[in-house]
PDB file of C-alpha atoms in Angstrom:
ATOM      1  CA  UNK F 304     -75.867 111.155 -34.319  1.00  0.00           C
ATOM      2  CA  UNK F 305     -73.673 108.289 -35.389  1.00  0.00           C
ATOM      3  CA  UNK F 306     -75.442 105.243 -36.735  1.00  0.00           C
ATOM      4  CA  UNK F 307     -74.479 101.938 -38.262  1.00  0.00           C
ATOM      5  CA  UNK F 308     -76.559 101.218 -41.324  1.00  0.00           C
ATOM      6  CA  UNK F 309     -76.668  97.615 -42.476  1.00  0.00           C
ATOM      7  CA  UNK F 310     -77.729  96.149 -45.784  1.00  0.00           C
ATOM      8  CA  UNK F 311     -77.461  92.962 -47.780  1.00  0.00           C
ATOM      9  CA  UNK F 312     -79.416  90.435 -45.762  1.00  0.00           C
ATOM     10  CA  UNK F 313     -81.983  88.144 -47.265  1.00  0.00           C
ATOM     11  CA  UNK F 314     -83.017  84.620 -48.124  1.00  0.00           C
ATOM     12  CA  UNK F 315     -80.576  82.368 -49.944  1.00  0.00           C
ATOM     13  CA  UNK F 316     -80.301  78.686 -50.718  1.00  0.00           C
ATOM     14  CA  UNK F 317     -77.669  76.461 -49.134  1.00  0.00           C
ATOM     15  CA  UNK F 318     -74.378  76.898 -50.940  1.00  0.00           C
ATOM     16  CA  UNK F 319     -75.279  80.388 -52.011  1.00  0.00           C
ATOM     17  CA  UNK F 320     -73.545  83.657 -51.308  1.00  0.00           C
ATOM     18  CA  UNK F 321     -74.464  86.916 -49.709  1.00  0.00           C
ATOM     19  CA  UNK F 322     -72.618  90.139 -49.029  1.00  0.00           C
ATOM     20  CA  UNK F 323     -73.409  92.297 -46.038  1.00  0.00           C
ATOM     21  CA  UNK F 324     -72.465  95.937 -45.768  1.00  0.00           C
ATOM     22  CA  UNK F 325     -72.384  98.253 -42.795  1.00  0.00           C
ATOM     23  CA  UNK F 326     -71.643 101.950 -43.005  1.00  0.00           C
ATOM     24  CA  UNK F 327     -71.031 104.267 -40.091  1.00  0.00           C
ATOM     25  CA  UNK F 328     -72.823 107.523 -40.728  1.00  0.00           C
ATOM     26  CA  UNK F 329     -72.585 110.825 -38.924  1.00  0.00           C
ATOM     27  CA  UNK F 330     -69.637 112.703 -37.506  1.00  0.00           C
ATOM     28  CA  UNK F 331     -67.035 110.092 -36.749  1.00  0.00           C
ATOM     29  CA  UNK F 332     -63.537 111.027 -35.676  1.00  0.00           C
ATOM     30  CA  UNK F 333     -62.067 107.571 -35.882  1.00  0.00           C
ATOM     31  CA  UNK F 334     -63.152 103.967 -36.165  1.00  0.00           C
ATOM     32  CA  UNK F 335     -61.166 101.290 -34.449  1.00  0.00           C
ATOM     33  CA  UNK F 336     -62.269  97.697 -34.730  1.00  0.00           C
ATOM     34  CA  UNK F 337     -65.321  96.766 -36.767  1.00  0.00           C
ATOM     35  CA  UNK F 338     -67.014  93.426 -36.866  1.00  0.00           C
ATOM     36  CA  UNK F 339     -69.978  91.196 -37.394  1.00  0.00           C
ATOM     37  CA  UNK F 340     -71.896  89.211 -34.827  1.00  0.00           C
ATOM     38  CA  UNK F 341     -74.885  86.958 -35.188  1.00  0.00           C
ATOM     39  CA  UNK F 342     -77.636  85.542 -33.069  1.00  0.00           C
ATOM     40  CA  UNK F 343     -79.663  82.513 -34.022  1.00  0.00           C
ATOM     41  CA  UNK F 344     -82.928  81.575 -32.306  1.00  0.00           C
ATOM     42  CA  UNK F 345     -82.258  80.099 -28.909  1.00  0.00           C
ATOM     43  CA  UNK F 346     -78.577  80.944 -28.997  1.00  0.00           C
ATOM     44  CA  UNK F 347     -76.373  83.658 -27.614  1.00  0.00           C
ATOM     45  CA  UNK F 348     -75.033  86.426 -29.777  1.00  0.00           C
ATOM     46  CA  UNK F 349     -71.631  85.361 -30.959  1.00  0.00           C
ATOM     47  CA  UNK F 350     -68.730  86.722 -32.904  1.00  0.00           C
ATOM     48  CA  UNK F 351     -68.537  86.054 -36.616  1.00  0.00           C
ATOM     49  CA  UNK F 352     -65.570  88.144 -37.660  1.00  0.00           C
ATOM     50  CA  UNK F 353     -63.713  91.296 -36.726  1.00  0.00           C
ATOM     51  CA  UNK F 354     -61.217  93.507 -38.460  1.00  0.00           C
ATOM     52  CA  UNK F 355     -58.923  96.092 -36.948  1.00  0.00           C
ATOM     53  CA  UNK F 356     -58.311  99.556 -38.287  1.00  0.00           C
ATOM     54  CA  UNK F 357     -55.491  97.938 -40.189  1.00  0.00           C
ATOM     55  CA  UNK F 358     -55.672  94.602 -41.919  1.00  0.00           C
ATOM     56  CA  UNK F 359     -55.753  92.043 -39.120  1.00  0.00           C
ATOM     57  CA  UNK F 360     -58.822  89.854 -38.997  1.00  0.00           C
ATOM     58  CA  UNK F 361     -60.347  87.313 -36.675  1.00  0.00           C
ATOM     59  CA  UNK F 362     -62.947  84.690 -37.549  1.00  0.00           C
ATOM     60  CA  UNK F 363     -65.094  82.254 -35.711  1.00  0.00           C
ATOM     61  CA  UNK F 364     -64.044  78.691 -36.459  1.00  0.00           C
ATOM     62  CA  UNK F 365     -67.438  77.942 -37.943  1.00  0.00           C
ATOM     63  CA  UNK F 366     -66.997  80.476 -40.748  1.00  0.00           C
ATOM     64  CA  UNK F 367     -63.303  80.223 -41.531  1.00  0.00           C
ATOM     65  CA  UNK F 368     -62.700  79.600 -45.189  1.00  0.00           C
ATOM     66  CA  UNK F 369     -66.222  80.637 -46.117  1.00  0.00           C
ATOM     67  CA  UNK F 370     -66.608  84.209 -44.890  1.00  0.00           C
ATOM     68  CA  UNK F 371     -64.372  87.175 -45.566  1.00  0.00           C
ATOM     69  CA  UNK F 372     -64.451  90.449 -43.696  1.00  0.00           C
ATOM     70  CA  UNK F 373     -63.080  93.626 -45.206  1.00  0.00           C
ATOM     71  CA  UNK F 374     -63.392  97.362 -44.785  1.00  0.00           C
ATOM     72  CA  UNK F 375     -63.162 100.600 -46.679  1.00  0.00           C
ATOM     73  CA  UNK F 376     -61.850 103.199 -44.276  1.00  0.00           C
ATOM     74  CA  UNK F 377     -62.558 106.056 -46.649  1.00  0.00           C
ATOM     75  CA  UNK F 378     -66.234 105.098 -46.614  1.00  0.00           C
ATOM     76  CA  UNK F 379     -66.362 104.020 -42.960  1.00  0.00           C
ATOM     77  CA  UNK F 380     -67.783 100.749 -44.172  1.00  0.00           C
ATOM     78  CA  UNK F 381     -67.250  97.122 -43.260  1.00  0.00           C
ATOM     79  CA  UNK F 382     -68.276  94.186 -45.416  1.00  0.00           C
ATOM     80  CA  UNK F 383     -68.897  90.524 -44.868  1.00  0.00           C
ATOM     81  CA  UNK F 384     -68.711  88.284 -47.895  1.00  0.00           C
ATOM     82  CA  UNK F 385     -70.453  85.016 -47.102  1.00  0.00           C
ATOM     83  CA  UNK F 386     -69.936  82.051 -49.385  1.00  0.00           C
ATOM     84  CA  UNK F 387     -70.982  78.421 -49.182  1.00  0.00           C
ATOM     85  CA  UNK F 388     -73.773  79.338 -46.846  1.00  0.00           C
ATOM     86  CA  UNK F 389     -75.265  76.669 -44.644  1.00  0.00           C
ATOM     87  CA  UNK F 390     -78.618  76.495 -42.878  1.00  0.00           C
ATOM     88  CA  UNK F 391     -76.749  76.849 -39.593  1.00  0.00           C
ATOM     89  CA  UNK F 392     -75.683  80.316 -40.727  1.00  0.00           C
ATOM     90  CA  UNK F 393     -79.269  81.458 -40.396  1.00  0.00           C
ATOM     91  CA  UNK F 394     -79.331  84.274 -37.875  1.00  0.00           C
ATOM     92  CA  UNK F 395     -79.729  87.965 -37.369  1.00  0.00           C
ATOM     93  CA  UNK F 396     -76.422  89.559 -38.226  1.00  0.00           C
ATOM     94  CA  UNK F 397     -75.352  92.636 -36.323  1.00  0.00           C
ATOM     95  CA  UNK F 398     -72.699  95.095 -37.325  1.00  0.00           C
ATOM     96  CA  UNK F 399     -70.466  96.411 -34.575  1.00  0.00           C
ATOM     97  CA  UNK F 400     -67.974  99.222 -34.436  1.00  0.00           C
ATOM     98  CA  UNK F 401     -65.750 100.694 -31.777  1.00  0.00           C
ATOM     99  CA  UNK F 402     -65.590 104.310 -32.794  1.00  0.00           C
ATOM    100  CA  UNK F 403     -65.124 107.813 -31.532  1.00  0.00           C
ATOM    101  CA  UNK F 404     -67.860 110.291 -32.404  1.00  0.00           C
ATOM    102  CA  UNK F 405     -66.943 113.928 -32.828  1.00  0.00           C
ATOM    103  CA  UNK F 406     -68.990 114.728 -29.723  1.00  0.00           C
ATOM    104  CA  UNK F 407     -67.102 112.345 -27.468  1.00  0.00           C
ATOM    105  CA  UNK F 408     -63.618 112.150 -26.032  1.00  0.00           C
ATOM    106  CA  UNK F 409     -63.757 108.393 -25.777  1.00  0.00           C
ATOM    107  CA  UNK F 410     -64.518 105.449 -27.989  1.00  0.00           C
ATOM    108  CA  UNK F 411     -68.012 104.045 -27.866  1.00  0.00           C
ATOM    109  CA  UNK F 412     -69.410 100.718 -28.928  1.00  0.00           C
ATOM    110  CA  UNK F 413     -72.092 100.945 -31.621  1.00  0.00           C
ATOM    111  CA  UNK F 414     -74.415  98.320 -33.023  1.00  0.00           C
ATOM    112  CA  UNK F 415     -76.408  98.149 -36.192  1.00  0.00           C
ATOM    113  CA  UNK F 416     -80.087  97.290 -36.154  1.00  0.00           C
ATOM    114  CA  UNK F 417     -79.435  93.812 -37.438  1.00  0.00           C
ATOM    115  CA  UNK F 418     -80.223  92.164 -40.726  1.00  0.00           C
ATOM    116  CA  UNK F 419     -81.838  88.770 -41.169  1.00  0.00           C
ATOM    117  CA  UNK F 420     -79.936  86.118 -43.070  1.00  0.00           C
ATOM    118  CA  UNK F 421     -81.910  82.986 -43.816  1.00  0.00           C
ATOM    119  CA  UNK F 422     -80.344  79.992 -45.526  1.00  0.00           C
ATOM    120  CA  UNK F 423     -82.985  77.545 -46.620  1.00  0.00           C
ATOM    121  CA  UNK F 424     -84.077  75.514 -49.607  1.00  0.00           C
TER     122      UNK F 424
END
C-alpha cells in the first residue's frame, strides 16, 4: 500500500516560485532514486530532475539554474524548488520513486498522481 503523495502545485505568474513536495507513504524498505517528471499538452513526459539516495542530482537543461531537487530521507520525501518560472514550465508534474516496498523482494517504480503547475499572467 505504498503511495506517492504530491502537493504544492498551483497557478503562478511568470518569474514566480513554487515548491513541490512528494512523500512516499506506506511500508517502504528503501527508496533509491527519486525524481520529478512533467508532461505538457501535446508533449511527451520528460525528465525534470532526479536525485539518488545520496546527494547526486541530474537536471534537464531547460531547468538548470532555476530548479533545485532535494530530499529528506527520514521523511521519505522529495522536493522540487522551482524559481524564475516560465510559461513553458506549465505542465502536469509527476513524482517518481524507485523503491522497495516491505511486501516485495525487488524495487518497483512508483508514480504520483500528478500536480498541475500553471505559469501564466
